[in-house]
Coordinates of C-alpha atoms and ligand atoms in Angstrom, one line a residue:
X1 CA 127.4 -68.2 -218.0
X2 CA 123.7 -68.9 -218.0
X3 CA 121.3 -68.9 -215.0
X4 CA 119.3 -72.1 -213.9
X5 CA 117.2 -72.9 -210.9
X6 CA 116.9 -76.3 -209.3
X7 CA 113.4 -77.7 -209.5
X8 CA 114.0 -81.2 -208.5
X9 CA 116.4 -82.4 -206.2
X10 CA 116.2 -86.1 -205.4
X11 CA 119.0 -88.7 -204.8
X12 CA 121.6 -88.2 -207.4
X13 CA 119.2 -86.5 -209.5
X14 CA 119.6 -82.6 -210.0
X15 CA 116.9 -81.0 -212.3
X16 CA 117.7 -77.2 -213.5
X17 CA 115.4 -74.9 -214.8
X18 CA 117.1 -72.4 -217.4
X19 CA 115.5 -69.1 -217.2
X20 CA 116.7 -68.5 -220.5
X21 CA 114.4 -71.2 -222.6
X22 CA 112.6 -72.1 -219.6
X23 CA 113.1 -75.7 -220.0
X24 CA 114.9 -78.5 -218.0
X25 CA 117.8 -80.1 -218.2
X26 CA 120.1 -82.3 -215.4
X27 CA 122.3 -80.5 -213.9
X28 CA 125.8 -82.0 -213.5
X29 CA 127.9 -80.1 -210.5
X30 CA 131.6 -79.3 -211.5
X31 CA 134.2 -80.9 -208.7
X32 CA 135.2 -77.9 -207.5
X33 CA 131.1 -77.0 -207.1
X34 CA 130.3 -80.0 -204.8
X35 CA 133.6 -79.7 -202.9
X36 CA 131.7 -76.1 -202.1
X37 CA 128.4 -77.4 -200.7
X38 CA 125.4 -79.3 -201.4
X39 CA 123.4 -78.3 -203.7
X40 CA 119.3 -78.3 -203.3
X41 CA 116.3 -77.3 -204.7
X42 CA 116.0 -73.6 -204.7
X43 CA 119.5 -73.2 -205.4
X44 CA 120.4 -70.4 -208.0
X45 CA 123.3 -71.7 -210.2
X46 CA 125.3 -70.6 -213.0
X47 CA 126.6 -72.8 -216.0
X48 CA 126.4 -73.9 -219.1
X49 CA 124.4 -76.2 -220.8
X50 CA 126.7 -78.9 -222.6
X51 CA 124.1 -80.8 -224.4
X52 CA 120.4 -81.2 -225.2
X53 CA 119.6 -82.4 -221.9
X54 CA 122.7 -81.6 -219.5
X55 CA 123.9 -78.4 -217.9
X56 CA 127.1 -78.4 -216.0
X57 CA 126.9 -76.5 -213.0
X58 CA 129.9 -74.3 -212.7
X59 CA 128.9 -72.3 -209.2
X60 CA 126.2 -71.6 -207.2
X61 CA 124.8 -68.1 -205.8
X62 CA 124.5 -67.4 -201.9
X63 CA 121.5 -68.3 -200.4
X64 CA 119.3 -65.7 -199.1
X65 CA 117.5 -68.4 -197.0
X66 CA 117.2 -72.8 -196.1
X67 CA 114.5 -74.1 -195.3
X68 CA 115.2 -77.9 -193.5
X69 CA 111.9 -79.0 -193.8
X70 CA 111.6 -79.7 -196.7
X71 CA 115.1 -78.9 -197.6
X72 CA 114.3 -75.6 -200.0
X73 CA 116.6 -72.5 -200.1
X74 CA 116.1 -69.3 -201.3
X75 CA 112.6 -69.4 -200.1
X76 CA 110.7 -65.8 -201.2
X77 CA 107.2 -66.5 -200.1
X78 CA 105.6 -69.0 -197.7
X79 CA 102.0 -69.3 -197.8
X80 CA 101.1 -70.1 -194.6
X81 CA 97.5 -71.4 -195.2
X82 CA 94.2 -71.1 -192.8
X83 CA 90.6 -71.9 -193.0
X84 CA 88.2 -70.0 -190.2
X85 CA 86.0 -73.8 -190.7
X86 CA 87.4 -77.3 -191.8
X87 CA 89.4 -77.0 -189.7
X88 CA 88.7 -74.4 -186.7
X89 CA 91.0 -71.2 -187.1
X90 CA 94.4 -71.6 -184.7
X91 CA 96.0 -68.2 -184.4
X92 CA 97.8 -69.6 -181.9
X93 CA 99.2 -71.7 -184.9
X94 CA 99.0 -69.3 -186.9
X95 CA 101.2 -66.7 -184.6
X96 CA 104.0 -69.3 -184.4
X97 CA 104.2 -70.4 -188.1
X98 CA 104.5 -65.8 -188.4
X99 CA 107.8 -65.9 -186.2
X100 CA 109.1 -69.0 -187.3
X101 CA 109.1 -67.8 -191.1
X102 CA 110.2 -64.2 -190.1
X103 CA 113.2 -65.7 -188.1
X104 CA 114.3 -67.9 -191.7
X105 CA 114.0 -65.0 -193.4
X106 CA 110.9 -66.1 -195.5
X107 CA 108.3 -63.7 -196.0
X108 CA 105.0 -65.4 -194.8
X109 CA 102.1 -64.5 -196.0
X110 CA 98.4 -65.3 -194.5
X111 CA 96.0 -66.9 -197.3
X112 CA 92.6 -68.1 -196.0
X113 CA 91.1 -70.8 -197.9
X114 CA 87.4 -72.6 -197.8
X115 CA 85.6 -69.4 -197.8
X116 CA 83.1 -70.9 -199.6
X117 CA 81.8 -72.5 -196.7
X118 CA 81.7 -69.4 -194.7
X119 CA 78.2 -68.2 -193.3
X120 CA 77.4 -64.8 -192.9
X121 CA 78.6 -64.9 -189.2
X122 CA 81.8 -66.9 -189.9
X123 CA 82.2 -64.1 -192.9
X124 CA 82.5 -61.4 -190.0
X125 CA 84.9 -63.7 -188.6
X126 CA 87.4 -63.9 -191.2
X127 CA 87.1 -60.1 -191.5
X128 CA 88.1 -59.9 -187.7
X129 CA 91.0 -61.9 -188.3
X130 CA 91.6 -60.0 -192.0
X131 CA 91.6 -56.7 -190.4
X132 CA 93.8 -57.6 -187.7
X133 CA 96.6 -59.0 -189.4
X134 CA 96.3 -56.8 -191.8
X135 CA 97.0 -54.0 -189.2
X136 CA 100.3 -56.5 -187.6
X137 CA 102.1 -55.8 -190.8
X138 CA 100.8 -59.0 -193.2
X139 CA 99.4 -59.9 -196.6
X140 CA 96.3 -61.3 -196.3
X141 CA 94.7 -63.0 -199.2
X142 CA 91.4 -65.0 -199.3
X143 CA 91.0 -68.1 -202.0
X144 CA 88.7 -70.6 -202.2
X145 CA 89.6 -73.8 -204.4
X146 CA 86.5 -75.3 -204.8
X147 CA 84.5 -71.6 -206.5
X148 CA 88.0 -71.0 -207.8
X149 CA 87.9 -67.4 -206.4
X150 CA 91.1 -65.6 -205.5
X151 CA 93.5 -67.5 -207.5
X152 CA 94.1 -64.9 -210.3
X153 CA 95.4 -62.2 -207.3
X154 CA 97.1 -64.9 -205.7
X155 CA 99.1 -65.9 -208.6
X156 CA 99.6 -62.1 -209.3
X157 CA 101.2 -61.6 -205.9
X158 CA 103.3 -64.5 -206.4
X159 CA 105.2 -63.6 -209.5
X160 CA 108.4 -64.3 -209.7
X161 CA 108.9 -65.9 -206.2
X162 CA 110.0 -69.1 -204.8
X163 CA 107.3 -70.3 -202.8
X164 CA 106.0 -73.3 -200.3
X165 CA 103.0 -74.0 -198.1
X166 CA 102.6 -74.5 -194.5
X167 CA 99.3 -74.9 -192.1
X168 CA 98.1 -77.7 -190.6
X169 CA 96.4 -80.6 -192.5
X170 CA 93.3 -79.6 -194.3
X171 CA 93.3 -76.3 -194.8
X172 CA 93.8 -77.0 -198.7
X173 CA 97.5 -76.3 -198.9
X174 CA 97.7 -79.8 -201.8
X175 CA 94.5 -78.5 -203.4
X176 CA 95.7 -74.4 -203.5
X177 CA 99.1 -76.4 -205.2
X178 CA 97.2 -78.5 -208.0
X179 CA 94.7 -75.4 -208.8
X180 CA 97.8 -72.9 -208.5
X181 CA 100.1 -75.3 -211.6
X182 CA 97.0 -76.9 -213.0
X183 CA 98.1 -80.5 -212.2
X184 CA 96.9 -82.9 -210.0
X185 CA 99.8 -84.3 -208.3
X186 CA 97.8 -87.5 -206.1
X187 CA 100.8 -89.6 -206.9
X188 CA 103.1 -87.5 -205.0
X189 CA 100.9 -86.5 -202.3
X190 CA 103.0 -86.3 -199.7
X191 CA 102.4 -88.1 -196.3
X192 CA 101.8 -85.4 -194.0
X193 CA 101.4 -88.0 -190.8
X194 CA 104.3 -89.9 -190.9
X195 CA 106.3 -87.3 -192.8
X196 CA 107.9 -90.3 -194.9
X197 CA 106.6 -89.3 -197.7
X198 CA 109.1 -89.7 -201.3
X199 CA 110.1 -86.1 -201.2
X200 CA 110.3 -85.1 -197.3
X201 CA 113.1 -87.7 -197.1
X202 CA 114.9 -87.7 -200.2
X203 CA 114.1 -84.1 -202.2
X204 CA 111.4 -81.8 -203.1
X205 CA 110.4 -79.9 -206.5
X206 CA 109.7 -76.7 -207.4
X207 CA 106.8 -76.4 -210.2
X208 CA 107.2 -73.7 -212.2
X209 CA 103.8 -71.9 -212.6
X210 CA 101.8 -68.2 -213.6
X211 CA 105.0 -65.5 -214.2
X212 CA 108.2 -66.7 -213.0
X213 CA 107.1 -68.5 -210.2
X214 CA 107.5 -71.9 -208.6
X215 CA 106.0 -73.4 -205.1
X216 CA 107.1 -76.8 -203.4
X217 CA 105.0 -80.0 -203.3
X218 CA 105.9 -80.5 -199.7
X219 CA 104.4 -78.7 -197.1
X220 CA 105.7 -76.7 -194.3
X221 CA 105.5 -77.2 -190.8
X222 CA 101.8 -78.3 -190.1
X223 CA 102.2 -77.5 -186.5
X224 CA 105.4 -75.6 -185.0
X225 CA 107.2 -74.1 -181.0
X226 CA 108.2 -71.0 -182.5
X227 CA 111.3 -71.8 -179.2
X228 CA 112.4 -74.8 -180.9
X229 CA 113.9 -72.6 -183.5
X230 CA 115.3 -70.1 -181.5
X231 CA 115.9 -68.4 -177.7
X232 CA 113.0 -66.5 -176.1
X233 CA 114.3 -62.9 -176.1
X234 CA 114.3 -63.2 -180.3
X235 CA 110.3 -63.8 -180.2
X236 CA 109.9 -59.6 -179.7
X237 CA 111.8 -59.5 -182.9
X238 CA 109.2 -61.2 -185.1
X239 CA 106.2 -60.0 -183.8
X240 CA 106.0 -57.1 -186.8
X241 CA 104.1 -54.7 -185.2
X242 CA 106.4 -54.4 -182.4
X243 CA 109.4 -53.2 -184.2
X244 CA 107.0 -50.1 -184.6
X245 CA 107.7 -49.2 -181.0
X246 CA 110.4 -47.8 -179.3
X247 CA 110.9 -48.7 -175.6
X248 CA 112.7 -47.2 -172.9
X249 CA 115.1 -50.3 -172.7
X250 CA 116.0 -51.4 -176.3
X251 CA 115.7 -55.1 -175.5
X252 CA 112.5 -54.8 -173.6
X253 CA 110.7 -57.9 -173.1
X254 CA 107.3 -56.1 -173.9
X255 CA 106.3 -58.2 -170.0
X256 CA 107.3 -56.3 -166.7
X257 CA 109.7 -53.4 -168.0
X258 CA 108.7 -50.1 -167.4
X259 CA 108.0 -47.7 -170.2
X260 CA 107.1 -50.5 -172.5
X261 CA 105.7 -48.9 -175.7
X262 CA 104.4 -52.0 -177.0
X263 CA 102.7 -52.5 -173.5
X264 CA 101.1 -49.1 -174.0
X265 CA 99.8 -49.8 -177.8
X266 CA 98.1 -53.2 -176.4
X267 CA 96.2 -51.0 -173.7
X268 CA 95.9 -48.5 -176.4
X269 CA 94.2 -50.7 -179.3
X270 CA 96.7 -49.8 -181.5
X271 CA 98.6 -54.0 -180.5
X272 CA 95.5 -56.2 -180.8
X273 CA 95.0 -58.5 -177.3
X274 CA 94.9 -61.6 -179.5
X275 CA 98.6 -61.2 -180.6
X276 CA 100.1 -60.0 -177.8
X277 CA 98.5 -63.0 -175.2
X278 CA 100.1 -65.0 -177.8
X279 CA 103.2 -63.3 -177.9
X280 CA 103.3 -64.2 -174.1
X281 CA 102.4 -67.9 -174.5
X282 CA 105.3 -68.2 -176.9
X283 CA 107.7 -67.5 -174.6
X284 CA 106.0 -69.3 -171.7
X285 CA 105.2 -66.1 -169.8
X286 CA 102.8 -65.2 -166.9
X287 CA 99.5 -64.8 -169.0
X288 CA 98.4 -62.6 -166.2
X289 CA 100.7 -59.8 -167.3
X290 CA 97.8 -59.4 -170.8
X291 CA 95.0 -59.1 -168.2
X292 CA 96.3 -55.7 -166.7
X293 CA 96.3 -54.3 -170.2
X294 CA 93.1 -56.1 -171.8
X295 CA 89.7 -55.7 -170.6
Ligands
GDP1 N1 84.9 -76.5 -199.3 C1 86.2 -76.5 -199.7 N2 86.9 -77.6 -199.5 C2 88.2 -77.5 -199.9 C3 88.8 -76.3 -200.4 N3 90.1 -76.6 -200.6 C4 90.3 -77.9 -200.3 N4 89.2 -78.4 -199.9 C5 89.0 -79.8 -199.4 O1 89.7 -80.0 -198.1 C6 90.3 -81.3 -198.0 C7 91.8 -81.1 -197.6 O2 92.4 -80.6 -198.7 P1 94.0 -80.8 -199.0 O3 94.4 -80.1 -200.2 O4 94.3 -82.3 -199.0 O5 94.6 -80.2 -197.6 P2 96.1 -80.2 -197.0 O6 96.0 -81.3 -196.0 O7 96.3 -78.9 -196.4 O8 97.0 -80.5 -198.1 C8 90.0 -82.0 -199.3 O9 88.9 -82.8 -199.1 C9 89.7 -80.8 -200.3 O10 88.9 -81.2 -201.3 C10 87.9 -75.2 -200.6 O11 88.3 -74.1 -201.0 N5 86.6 -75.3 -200.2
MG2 MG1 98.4 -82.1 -198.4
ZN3 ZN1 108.5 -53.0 -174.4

């Protein structure tokens, strides 16, 4: 059997990309396929292809992932967009969108657009920011659409991956998409405000872009309570540079236990203030708890 991926999944309308000649063709689902589940886009499937335009979809692979919002599975890479200006930098944001992702199993990584319209101050801003997630455990990559700068290590770092964008509105996440498969899409811009937009309701597609890659046309989550996706005591979990420490109690809450590694590292420099406060206000903790630690 031959391997396809769905790009385009609206209404009845299944569109599969087959690795093999890289074209597209509709996919028809066997009985016994849709009996299974639904199918969306992101979906691995295996088949054959019956004629010039049709491949019958005889199963589908496990997914390694689902994202709901837009529906997209198998989900490799999100780029979880930020701009220091245009708007203000939110690493509050930010912080939640990282444990959201982690928690679906989606790598995020942090790409800073507009720095183009950084002065030299804001520069050493972004380099803050750069270092220190850098030093959490993320990718940190820095584009700008308008100079077109970044794009040829972005795309690099993307090949082969499924990917979609989150950040809140107008950070460039619809412009980093156009520049990234060379198409302006205007006509399916995608109503971030009331979210009704022709793909948030009814499907999304993957483009197909650089070396084996695709990204959504939808974004993420523009703004996101890391809590409505799961309980408080998982937050430690997706804080990466916490896994780095072991505590006395293995489910230490990093807030009043004794022996708390992580708390040491944020009195030590090693955890930076910023993340850990946030790590707090996540889970709705006594902020009071940061101020013993950080001066
Ligand atoms: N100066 C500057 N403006 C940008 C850049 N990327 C996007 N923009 C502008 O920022 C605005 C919002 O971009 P858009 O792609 O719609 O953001 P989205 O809401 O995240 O999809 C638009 O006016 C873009 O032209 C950039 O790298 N530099
Ligand atoms: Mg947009
Ligand atoms: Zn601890």
């Amino acid at each position: 059997m031959k391997k396809g991926l769905v790009i385009d999944r609206e209404a009845q309308m299944i569109g599969v990309y087959l690795f093999e000649d890289g074209k597209t063709y509709r996919g028809i689902p066997r009985k016994k396929v849709l009996k299974k589940t639904k199918i969306y886009a992101g979906d691995y499937v295996l088949g054959e292809v019956v004629d010039q335009n049709s491949f019958a979809i005889e199963d589908l692979e496990e997914r390694k992932n689902f994202l709901v919002r837009p529906p997209v599975a198998n989900v490799d890479k999100v780029l979880v967009v930020m701009s220091i200006k245009m708007p203000e930098f939110d690493n509050f944001l930010l912080d939640n969108l990282l444990v959201v992702y982690e928690h679906l199993n989606a790598d995020p990584v942090i790409v800073f657009n507009k720095i183009d319209l950084l002065d030299q101050r804001e520069i050493k801003e972004l380099e803050k920011w750069e270092k220190l997630y850098k030093d959490a455990g993320y990718d940190v990559l820095k584009v700008s659409v308008q100079k077109n700068t970044g794009f040829e290590e972005l795309k690099k770092y993307l090949e082969g991956a499924i990917c979609v964008l989150a950040g809140p509105s107008g950070v460039g996440k619809s412009s980093i998409l156009s520049k990234l498969i060379g198409i302006q899409l205007e006509t399916r811009e995608v109503s971030e405000k009331t979210e009704r937009g022709r793909h948030t309701t009814t499907g999304v597609r993957l483009f197909p872009f650089g070396k084996g890659s695709f990204i959504g046309d939808t974004p993420g989550f523009s703004s996101v309570d890391a809590l409505y996706f799961m309980d408080k005591k998982e937050v430690r979990l997706y804080f990466r540079e916490f896994l780095r420490y072991r505590c006395k109690f293995p489910d230490c809450t990093h807030t009043r236990e004794p022996e708390c590694r992580v708390k040491e590292a944020v009195s030590a420099g090693e955890i930076s203030c910023e993340r850990y406060r946030n790590y707090l206000r996540i889970i709705r903790e006594d902020m009071s708890i940061a101020e013993e630690i950080c001066q």
